[in-house]
Coordinates of C-alpha atoms in Angstrom, one line a residue:
A1 CA 19.0 -10.0 -16.2
M2 CA 19.2 -10.4 -12.4
A3 CA 21.1 -13.7 -12.7
G4 CA 23.7 -12.1 -15.0
W5 CA 24.2 -9.1 -12.7
V6 CA 24.5 -11.2 -9.6
K7 CA 27.4 -13.1 -11.3
T8 CA 29.3 -9.8 -11.6
G9 CA 29.0 -9.0 -8.0
S10 CA 28.5 -5.4 -8.8
L11 CA 24.8 -5.1 -8.4
T12 CA 24.0 -4.0 -4.9
G13 CA 20.8 -1.9 -5.4
V14 CA 17.6 -1.7 -7.3
Y15 CA 15.1 0.9 -8.3
E16 CA 11.3 0.3 -8.1
W17 CA 8.8 2.7 -9.5
W18 CA 5.8 3.6 -7.4
G19 CA 4.1 6.4 -9.4
P20 CA 0.7 5.3 -10.5
T21 CA -0.3 8.8 -11.4
L22 CA 2.3 9.5 -14.1
Q23 CA 0.5 7.7 -16.9
N24 CA -3.0 7.5 -15.4
H25 CA -4.1 10.6 -13.6
N26 CA -7.2 8.9 -12.3
W27 CA -5.0 7.4 -9.6
K28 CA -4.2 10.8 -8.0
K29 CA -7.1 10.4 -5.6
V30 CA -7.3 6.7 -5.4
P31 CA -5.4 4.4 -3.1
W32 CA -3.4 1.4 -4.4
Y33 CA -1.9 -1.2 -2.1
S34 CA 0.0 -4.2 -2.8
G35 CA 2.0 -4.9 0.3
N36 CA 2.4 -8.6 -0.5
T37 CA 3.9 -7.7 -3.9
A38 CA 6.3 -5.2 -2.3
L39 CA 7.4 -7.9 0.2
R40 CA 7.7 -10.6 -2.4
N41 CA 10.0 -8.2 -4.4
I42 CA 12.1 -7.4 -1.3
R43 CA 12.6 -11.1 -0.5
Y44 CA 13.7 -11.8 -4.0
W45 CA 16.2 -8.9 -4.0
K46 CA 17.6 -9.9 -0.6
K47 CA 17.9 -13.5 -1.8
H48 CA 20.1 -12.2 -4.7
G49 CA 22.3 -10.0 -2.6
I50 CA 20.6 -6.6 -3.0
K51 CA 21.3 -4.3 -0.1
Y52 CA 19.8 -1.0 -1.3
V53 CA 16.3 -0.3 -2.6
L54 CA 15.2 3.1 -4.1
Y55 CA 11.4 3.5 -4.4
E56 CA 10.5 6.3 -6.7
A57 CA 7.3 7.7 -5.2
W58 CA 7.6 11.4 -6.0
A59 CA 5.0 11.8 -8.8
E60 CA 2.1 13.2 -6.7
D61 CA 0.4 16.6 -7.0
R62 CA 0.2 17.0 -3.3
P63 CA 1.5 15.3 -0.2
A64 CA 0.3 11.8 -0.6
M65 CA 0.9 10.4 2.8
S66 CA -2.8 10.0 3.6
L67 CA -3.3 8.2 0.4
R68 CA -0.2 6.1 0.1
W69 CA 1.1 5.5 3.6
P70 CA -0.1 1.8 3.9
H71 CA 1.9 0.9 0.9
Y72 CA 5.0 2.9 1.9
Y73 CA 4.8 1.6 5.5
V74 CA 4.7 -2.1 4.5
A75 CA 7.7 -1.7 2.2
A76 CA 9.7 0.2 4.8
R77 CA 9.0 -2.4 7.5
G78 CA 9.7 -5.1 5.0
L79 CA 13.1 -3.7 4.2
W80 CA 14.0 -4.1 7.9
D81 CA 12.4 -7.5 8.3
S82 CA 11.5 -9.3 5.1
K83 CA 10.0 -12.3 6.9
L84 CA 7.0 -10.2 8.0
T85 CA 3.8 -10.3 6.0
S86 CA 1.7 -7.3 5.0
R87 CA -1.0 -8.7 7.2
Q88 CA 1.3 -8.7 10.2
I89 CA 2.6 -5.2 9.4
W90 CA -0.8 -3.7 8.8
K91 CA -2.4 -5.3 11.9
Q92 CA 0.3 -3.8 14.1
A93 CA 0.0 -0.4 12.5
C94 CA -3.8 -0.4 12.7
R95 CA -3.7 -1.3 16.4
K96 CA -1.4 1.6 17.0
L97 CA -3.1 4.2 14.8
Y98 CA -6.8 3.3 15.1
G99 CA -7.3 1.7 18.5
P100 CA -10.9 0.4 18.7
A101 CA -11.3 0.9 14.9
A102 CA -8.2 -1.2 14.1
R103 CA -10.1 -4.3 13.0
H104 CA -12.2 -2.3 10.5
M105 CA -9.3 -0.3 9.1
F106 CA -7.3 -3.5 8.7
G107 CA -10.2 -4.9 6.8
F108 CA -10.4 -1.8 4.6
Y109 CA -6.7 -2.1 3.6
K110 CA -6.9 -5.8 3.0
L111 CA -10.0 -5.4 0.9
L112 CA -8.2 -2.9 -1.4
E113 CA -5.0 -4.9 -1.6
T114 CA -7.0 -8.1 -2.4
A115 CA -8.9 -6.2 -5.2
M116 CA -5.5 -5.1 -6.6
T117 CA -3.7 -8.3 -6.4
E118 CA -6.5 -10.6 -7.4
S119 CA -7.6 -8.6 -10.4
D120 CA -7.2 -10.2 -13.8
V121 CA -7.0 -6.8 -15.5
H122 CA -3.7 -6.2 -17.2
S123 CA -1.8 -3.0 -17.7
G124 CA 1.5 -1.7 -19.0
N125 CA 4.8 -1.4 -17.2
W126 CA 4.4 2.3 -16.4
S127 CA 0.7 2.6 -15.8
L128 CA -2.1 1.0 -13.8
P129 CA -5.5 0.2 -15.4
A130 CA -8.4 2.4 -14.7
P131 CA -9.3 2.5 -11.0
E132 CA -12.8 1.4 -11.6
D133 CA -11.5 -1.8 -13.3
I134 CA -9.7 -2.7 -10.1
Y135 CA -12.2 -1.4 -7.5
T136 CA -15.5 -2.6 -8.8
S137 CA -18.8 -1.2 -7.5
D138 CA -19.0 -4.1 -5.1
T139 CA -15.6 -3.3 -3.7
E140 CA -16.5 0.3 -3.3
I141 CA -19.7 -0.6 -1.5
R142 CA -17.9 -2.9 0.8
A143 CA -15.1 -0.4 1.5
T144 CA -17.6 2.3 2.3
R145 CA -19.4 0.0 4.8
I146 CA -16.1 -0.9 6.5
L147 CA -15.2 2.8 6.8
K148 CA -18.6 3.7 8.3
A149 CA -18.1 0.9 10.9
A150 CA -14.6 2.2 11.6
V151 CA -15.9 5.8 12.2
T152 CA -18.4 4.4 14.7
A153 CA -15.7 2.4 16.4
A154 CA -13.3 5.3 16.5
K155 CA -15.8 7.5 18.2
R156 CA -15.4 5.2 21.2
S157 CA -11.7 6.0 21.5
K158 CA -10.5 8.3 24.3
D159 CA -7.9 9.7 21.9
P160 CA -9.4 12.3 19.4
K161 CA -6.6 11.6 17.0
V162 CA -8.0 8.1 16.3
L163 CA -11.2 9.5 14.9
K164 CA -9.3 12.1 13.0
R165 CA -7.1 9.4 11.3
V166 CA -10.2 7.3 10.4
L167 CA -12.0 10.3 9.0
D168 CA -8.9 11.2 7.0
Q169 CA -8.9 7.7 5.4
Q170 CA -12.7 8.0 4.8
K171 CA -12.3 11.4 3.1
M172 CA -9.5 10.0 1.0

C-alpha cells in the first residue's frame, strides 16, 4: 500500500497506534518498550517521504508518563534524528535523569525492550499478548535485581530527584 501511495505524491503523514491497554487491560500497569521498532518504522517512513507522524497514545486510565516515557522519548528523538539508535537515546537520557544509577536504568530498559522484541509470542494487530508471556519470571527477577542496584546507586547522588526518579520506575 505504501508504494502505491508514494506514487501519488499525496501521502505525507502516517498514524501509528500505541495503545496496548485498549484490548488487553493487563498492560495498564506494565511497561512496554520497543524503541528499535519505533526507529525502524520512522526510518522506513522517512525513506518514503513521510513528513508527519501521529502516535495515538491516549488510551490510558491515568497519566502514563512514568510508565511509557522511555518509548515516547525514543520516538520523539528519532523523529528529529532517525540515525540514532534506541541504545544511544536511552543512554543519554539515563545519564541525564539517573546520574550514578544510569548504567542500571539503561540495563533495565534494554532488558524489557529485548524481552519484547525477541519474544516469539504472536498477537493481533490491536492487542499485545499477555504481559507474563513477554516478561517471563526470569525477566522479572532480572529486572527486579537491576532496579535494586539502581536504587543503591541513586542513593549516592547529590541530587534527591535522581533517587525519586529511580523509585518511581521501581514502583511502576
